[in-house]
Amino acid sequence: VCSEMLYVAKNCAGAISAYGVESPWFSETSILLLQLLVAIPMSWIQKLKYFQVSNIIANTTVLLALAILLGYSFSGLVTEGPGVGLQSVGPDWMIFAGNVVFSFECINFVIPMYDAHEKKETFAPILAYTLLAVCALFIVFGGVNYAFYGIETRPFVTLNLPSNSRVGKVIPFAFALASLFNVPLFLFPAAIYLESQFFNEPASCARTWKINGMRTILILICTFIAFLGKDKIGAFIAFIGSFCCVPLAFIFPVICHAKICQPSRQMLVVNGAVLLLGLVLFVYTSFSAIKELSKIG
């Protein structure tokens, strides 16, 4: 949630500056606060199905913007050649590893999606093929853009676009819109879990407003955390990926699989290897991100 809020602030601020507008109302901090006007009411939605429209808009916007960004970088590679300063392994590769693991940010949606899926037997194949396609997209997209921009690649590649071009003025806004719609959606699983722990009384108007109040507080906490990390966005995203996404993607699933499925000895070896990878990533990438964040100021 914090990262999505930063995506909104960074992309909007960059796009607005491309139009030559300079105002404290459109600074990154101001945009962080302004987006609360949309994020807080949307966070009160209590059924996942009601996010369908906003999710379709966000996903369609992102796919179109990704296609445009990829086409722009690919055409640039063809006409202008590779960027300068390309490295196979850079000095901040541990920060990069944390950013890579952040790709698992939505892994906590697997269980809610499985519960909402009508034909349970088709869920696993759909999930596997979708993840493979997403991984391929990430690899191609990241590789092509880094090859074109080289050492000048920004944490938000939308900000690498020429500010005086039509693409540079529109695409950041498109990503900001998608991220804005994702803020309440990404809060949903955590909010549902907390509500099951703290609000067990029968449905009532009072209970509904207690839930809304808790979700509002969660959004405000995320806004504050995003404000703290806005000046070191790469390290901040890496820390979220390392500290939060690594356990969700590599550690907890292995533990649950071993407890519930009682796997064979061969599968236990695989589980152990995945668990070891997760622990190494958790320790080293978290340490690297914290070290980088400590350099702020």
Short mmCIF file of C-alpha atoms in Angstrom, two decimals:
data_model
loop_
_atom_site.label_atom_id
_atom_site.label_comp_id
_atom_site.label_asym_id
_atom_site.label_seq_id
_atom_site.Cartn_x
_atom_site.Cartn_y
_atom_site.Cartn_z
CA VAL A 1 0.00 0.00 0.00
CA CYS A 2 2.81 2.42 0.92
CA SER A 3 4.59 1.78 -2.37
CA GLU A 4 1.43 2.33 -4.41
CA MET A 5 0.87 5.63 -2.65
CA LEU A 6 4.42 6.64 -3.54
CA TYR A 7 3.83 5.60 -7.16
CA VAL A 8 0.88 8.00 -7.26
CA ALA A 9 2.87 10.86 -5.72
CA LYS A 10 6.04 10.39 -7.78
CA ASN A 11 4.28 9.89 -11.12
CA CYS A 12 1.82 12.75 -10.62
CA ALA A 13 4.54 15.15 -9.47
CA GLY A 14 6.73 14.20 -12.42
CA ALA A 15 3.92 14.55 -14.94
CA ILE A 16 2.76 17.90 -13.53
CA SER A 17 6.30 19.29 -13.63
CA ALA A 18 6.47 18.19 -17.29
CA TYR A 19 3.65 20.64 -17.96
CA GLY A 20 5.71 23.39 -16.35
CA VAL A 21 3.40 23.72 -13.34
CA GLU A 22 5.26 24.58 -10.14
CA SER A 23 3.12 24.78 -7.03
CA PRO A 24 3.38 23.48 -3.43
CA TRP A 25 -0.10 22.02 -3.97
CA PHE A 26 1.41 19.56 -6.45
CA SER A 27 4.52 18.55 -4.54
CA GLU A 28 5.03 14.85 -3.73
CA THR A 29 3.96 15.44 -0.12
CA SER A 30 0.81 17.30 -1.14
CA ILE A 31 -0.16 14.58 -3.62
CA LEU A 32 0.39 11.95 -0.92
CA LEU A 33 -2.22 13.77 1.15
CA LEU A 34 -4.59 14.63 -1.71
CA GLN A 35 -4.96 10.99 -2.74
CA LEU A 36 -6.53 10.28 0.66
CA LEU A 37 -9.70 11.91 -0.69
CA VAL A 38 -10.10 8.86 -2.94
CA ALA A 39 -8.21 6.15 -1.03
CA ILE A 40 -10.07 6.48 2.28
CA PRO A 41 -13.66 6.19 0.94
CA MET A 42 -12.64 3.33 -1.38
CA SER A 43 -10.99 1.51 1.53
CA TRP A 44 -14.42 1.22 3.15
CA ILE A 45 -15.54 -1.27 0.47
CA GLN A 46 -16.06 -4.56 2.30
CA LYS A 47 -16.56 -7.05 -0.54
CA LEU A 48 -13.82 -7.96 -3.01
CA LYS A 49 -16.26 -8.17 -5.94
CA TYR A 50 -16.95 -4.43 -5.74
CA PHE A 51 -13.35 -3.76 -6.77
CA GLN A 52 -13.96 -5.36 -10.16
CA VAL A 53 -14.57 -2.11 -12.06
CA SER A 54 -11.64 -0.19 -10.56
CA ASN A 55 -9.40 -3.24 -10.98
CA ILE A 56 -10.30 -3.61 -14.66
CA ILE A 57 -9.57 0.10 -15.21
CA ALA A 58 -6.23 -0.17 -13.37
CA ASN A 59 -5.11 -3.36 -15.14
CA THR A 60 -6.13 -2.10 -18.59
CA THR A 61 -4.37 1.20 -17.99
CA VAL A 62 -1.19 -0.52 -16.80
CA LEU A 63 -1.11 -2.96 -19.73
CA LEU A 64 -1.54 -0.17 -22.28
CA ALA A 65 1.09 1.97 -20.55
CA LEU A 66 3.52 -0.96 -20.35
CA ALA A 67 3.07 -1.65 -24.05
CA ILE A 68 3.75 2.01 -24.88
CA LEU A 69 6.82 2.14 -22.60
CA LEU A 70 8.18 -1.09 -24.03
CA GLY A 71 7.59 0.07 -27.60
CA TYR A 72 9.23 3.43 -26.88
CA SER A 73 12.35 1.84 -25.37
CA PHE A 74 12.59 -0.83 -28.09
CA SER A 75 12.34 1.75 -30.86
CA GLY A 76 14.96 3.83 -29.06
CA LEU A 77 17.29 0.84 -28.93
CA VAL A 78 16.87 0.34 -32.66
CA THR A 79 17.42 3.98 -33.62
CA GLU A 80 19.82 5.21 -30.92
CA GLY A 81 21.48 2.06 -29.61
CA PRO A 82 22.06 0.93 -26.00
CA GLY A 83 22.41 3.38 -23.13
CA VAL A 84 25.71 4.17 -21.44
CA GLY A 85 27.09 2.53 -18.30
CA LEU A 86 25.38 -0.85 -18.69
CA GLN A 87 26.48 -3.36 -16.03
CA SER A 88 25.68 -7.03 -15.62
CA VAL A 89 26.07 -6.69 -11.82
CA GLY A 90 25.88 -3.22 -10.29
CA PRO A 91 27.14 -2.06 -6.89
CA ASP A 92 23.59 -1.95 -5.47
CA TRP A 93 22.59 -5.42 -6.63
CA MET A 94 21.26 -6.34 -3.17
CA ILE A 95 18.89 -3.38 -3.33
CA PHE A 96 17.87 -4.62 -6.77
CA ALA A 97 17.23 -8.10 -5.31
CA GLY A 98 14.85 -6.56 -2.77
CA ASN A 99 13.04 -4.75 -5.55
CA VAL A 100 12.75 -8.02 -7.50
CA VAL A 101 11.20 -9.81 -4.54
CA PHE A 102 8.75 -6.93 -4.24
CA SER A 103 7.18 -8.38 -7.39
CA PHE A 104 5.48 -10.84 -5.02
CA GLU A 105 3.59 -7.97 -3.35
CA CYS A 106 0.18 -9.41 -4.31
CA ILE A 107 0.88 -13.03 -3.36
CA ASN A 108 -1.41 -12.56 -0.36
CA PHE A 109 -4.34 -12.34 -2.80
CA VAL A 110 -4.01 -16.01 -3.76
CA ILE A 111 -6.21 -17.32 -0.95
CA PRO A 112 -8.99 -14.69 -1.36
CA MET A 113 -8.97 -15.31 -5.13
CA TYR A 114 -9.13 -19.07 -4.58
CA ASP A 115 -12.11 -18.62 -2.26
CA ALA A 116 -13.88 -16.51 -4.90
CA HIS A 117 -13.01 -18.87 -7.77
CA GLU A 118 -15.98 -21.00 -8.83
CA LYS A 119 -14.13 -23.95 -10.42
CA LYS A 120 -11.49 -24.74 -7.80
CA GLU A 121 -9.82 -27.44 -9.93
CA THR A 122 -8.84 -24.89 -12.59
CA PHE A 123 -7.34 -22.38 -10.18
CA ALA A 124 -3.83 -23.87 -9.81
CA PRO A 125 -3.12 -24.13 -13.58
CA ILE A 126 -4.44 -20.61 -14.17
CA LEU A 127 -2.28 -19.27 -11.34
CA ALA A 128 0.85 -21.07 -12.58
CA TYR A 129 0.51 -19.92 -16.19
CA THR A 130 -0.32 -16.37 -15.09
CA LEU A 131 2.76 -16.19 -12.86
CA LEU A 132 4.97 -17.51 -15.68
CA ALA A 133 3.57 -14.90 -18.07
CA VAL A 134 4.05 -12.12 -15.52
CA CYS A 135 7.65 -13.20 -14.83
CA ALA A 136 8.40 -13.22 -18.57
CA LEU A 137 6.86 -9.74 -18.92
CA PHE A 138 8.93 -8.39 -16.02
CA ILE A 139 12.16 -9.81 -17.44
CA VAL A 140 11.57 -8.48 -20.96
CA PHE A 141 10.28 -5.10 -19.78
CA GLY A 142 13.10 -4.54 -17.29
CA GLY A 143 15.79 -5.76 -19.67
CA VAL A 144 14.71 -3.65 -22.63
CA ASN A 145 14.29 -0.46 -20.60
CA TYR A 146 17.62 -0.86 -18.78
CA ALA A 147 19.37 -1.60 -22.07
CA PHE A 148 18.00 1.66 -23.52
CA TYR A 149 18.43 4.02 -20.57
CA GLY A 150 21.54 2.43 -19.04
CA ILE A 151 22.95 4.15 -15.98
CA GLU A 152 20.28 6.87 -16.28
CA THR A 153 17.45 4.41 -15.50
CA ARG A 154 15.22 5.94 -12.80
CA PRO A 155 13.43 4.00 -10.02
CA PHE A 156 10.23 4.90 -11.90
CA VAL A 157 10.96 4.36 -15.58
CA THR A 158 8.03 6.64 -16.43
CA LEU A 159 10.22 9.52 -15.24
CA ASN A 160 12.84 8.60 -17.87
CA LEU A 161 10.44 9.69 -20.61
CA PRO A 162 11.19 13.10 -22.18
CA SER A 163 9.19 15.68 -20.25
CA ASN A 164 8.39 17.64 -23.43
CA SER A 165 6.88 14.63 -25.22
CA ARG A 166 3.25 13.58 -25.29
CA VAL A 167 4.20 10.17 -23.89
CA GLY A 168 6.10 11.77 -21.00
CA LYS A 169 3.07 13.86 -20.09
CA VAL A 170 0.42 11.13 -20.29
CA ILE A 171 1.98 7.82 -19.20
CA PRO A 172 2.92 8.93 -15.64
CA PHE A 173 -0.69 10.01 -15.08
CA ALA A 174 -1.88 6.61 -16.34
CA PHE A 175 0.32 4.77 -13.85
CA ALA A 176 -0.74 7.16 -11.08
CA LEU A 177 -4.42 6.40 -11.77
CA ALA A 178 -3.79 2.64 -11.70
CA SER A 179 -1.81 2.91 -8.46
CA LEU A 180 -4.50 5.04 -6.85
CA PHE A 181 -7.10 2.36 -7.53
CA ASN A 182 -4.72 -0.28 -6.16
CA VAL A 183 -4.25 1.40 -2.76
CA PRO A 184 -7.57 0.28 -1.20
CA LEU A 185 -7.45 -3.05 -3.04
CA PHE A 186 -4.02 -3.95 -1.63
CA LEU A 187 -5.19 -2.97 1.85
CA PHE A 188 -8.16 -5.34 1.61
CA PRO A 189 -6.58 -8.69 2.71
CA ALA A 190 -4.89 -7.19 5.78
CA ALA A 191 -8.05 -5.28 6.70
CA ILE A 192 -10.22 -8.40 6.41
CA TYR A 193 -7.85 -10.36 8.68
CA LEU A 194 -7.71 -7.63 11.33
CA GLU A 195 -11.49 -7.27 11.30
CA SER A 196 -11.92 -10.99 11.93
CA GLN A 197 -9.69 -10.64 14.99
CA PHE A 198 -11.12 -7.47 16.52
CA PHE A 199 -14.73 -7.12 15.34
CA ASN A 200 -16.58 -10.37 15.98
CA GLU A 201 -19.88 -8.84 17.03
CA PRO A 202 -22.99 -9.22 14.82
CA ALA A 203 -23.36 -6.97 11.78
CA SER A 204 -24.63 -3.51 12.68
CA CYS A 205 -24.17 0.12 11.76
CA ALA A 206 -21.82 0.60 14.72
CA ARG A 207 -19.67 -2.35 13.62
CA THR A 208 -19.51 -1.01 10.06
CA TRP A 209 -18.23 2.37 11.24
CA LYS A 210 -15.71 0.73 13.54
CA ILE A 211 -14.38 -1.15 10.52
CA ASN A 212 -14.33 2.03 8.44
CA GLY A 213 -12.48 3.83 11.20
CA MET A 214 -9.87 1.08 11.44
CA ARG A 215 -9.32 1.10 7.68
CA THR A 216 -8.98 4.87 7.71
CA ILE A 217 -6.32 4.61 10.41
CA LEU A 218 -4.47 1.97 8.38
CA ILE A 219 -4.48 4.22 5.31
CA LEU A 220 -3.15 7.13 7.38
CA ILE A 221 -0.37 4.94 8.84
CA CYS A 222 0.60 3.83 5.34
CA THR A 223 0.64 7.48 4.21
CA PHE A 224 3.03 8.37 7.04
CA ILE A 225 5.33 5.45 6.21
CA ALA A 226 5.28 6.43 2.53
CA PHE A 227 6.25 9.99 3.49
CA LEU A 228 9.25 8.68 5.44
CA GLY A 229 10.47 6.63 2.46
CA LYS A 230 9.82 9.04 -0.40
CA ASP A 231 13.39 10.36 -0.60
CA LYS A 232 14.94 6.88 -0.96
CA ILE A 233 12.33 5.16 -3.05
CA GLY A 234 14.60 2.37 -4.34
CA ALA A 235 15.78 1.35 -0.88
CA PHE A 236 12.26 1.78 0.52
CA ILE A 237 10.73 -0.56 -2.06
CA ALA A 238 13.61 -3.00 -1.49
CA PHE A 239 12.93 -3.00 2.25
CA ILE A 240 9.23 -3.70 1.73
CA GLY A 241 10.12 -6.49 -0.69
CA SER A 242 12.75 -7.99 1.61
CA PHE A 243 11.02 -7.68 4.96
CA CYS A 244 7.40 -8.19 3.93
CA CYS A 245 7.27 -10.02 0.60
CA VAL A 246 10.05 -12.58 1.13
CA PRO A 247 8.22 -14.27 4.05
CA LEU A 248 4.95 -14.25 2.08
CA ALA A 249 6.53 -15.69 -1.06
CA PHE A 250 9.27 -18.04 0.17
CA ILE A 251 9.02 -18.76 3.90
CA PHE A 252 5.39 -19.03 5.03
CA PRO A 253 4.22 -21.14 2.03
CA VAL A 254 6.99 -23.68 2.66
CA ILE A 255 6.11 -23.95 6.35
CA CYS A 256 2.39 -24.30 5.60
CA HIS A 257 3.05 -26.89 2.89
CA ALA A 258 5.20 -28.98 5.24
CA LYS A 259 2.59 -28.80 8.02
CA ILE A 260 -0.54 -29.41 5.93
CA CYS A 261 0.54 -31.64 3.03
CA GLN A 262 3.13 -33.84 4.75
CA PRO A 263 5.31 -33.96 1.62
CA SER A 264 7.69 -36.75 0.61
CA ARG A 265 11.41 -36.68 1.42
CA GLN A 266 12.26 -35.36 -2.05
CA MET A 267 9.73 -32.58 -1.73
CA LEU A 268 11.07 -31.76 1.73
CA VAL A 269 14.48 -31.21 0.14
CA VAL A 270 12.92 -28.81 -2.37
CA ASN A 271 11.05 -27.07 0.44
CA GLY A 272 14.28 -26.77 2.41
CA ALA A 273 16.09 -25.21 -0.55
CA VAL A 274 13.28 -22.66 -1.06
CA LEU A 275 13.24 -21.91 2.67
CA LEU A 276 17.01 -21.40 2.72
CA LEU A 277 16.77 -19.06 -0.28
CA GLY A 278 14.04 -17.12 1.48
CA LEU A 279 16.02 -16.77 4.70
CA VAL A 280 19.13 -15.59 2.84
CA LEU A 281 17.13 -13.05 0.87
CA PHE A 282 15.30 -11.91 3.99
CA VAL A 283 18.49 -11.25 5.97
CA TYR A 284 20.83 -9.81 3.35
CA THR A 285 18.42 -7.73 1.30
CA SER A 286 16.72 -6.34 4.42
CA PHE A 287 20.13 -5.38 5.84
CA SER A 288 21.18 -3.74 2.57
CA ALA A 289 17.92 -1.78 2.33
CA ILE A 290 18.11 -0.59 5.94
CA LYS A 291 21.74 0.45 5.42
CA GLU A 292 20.76 2.45 2.33
CA LEU A 293 17.76 4.04 4.09
CA SER A 294 20.03 5.15 6.94
CA LYS A 295 21.90 7.37 4.46
CA ILE A 296 18.91 9.67 4.02
CA GLY A 297 19.85 13.21 4.80
#
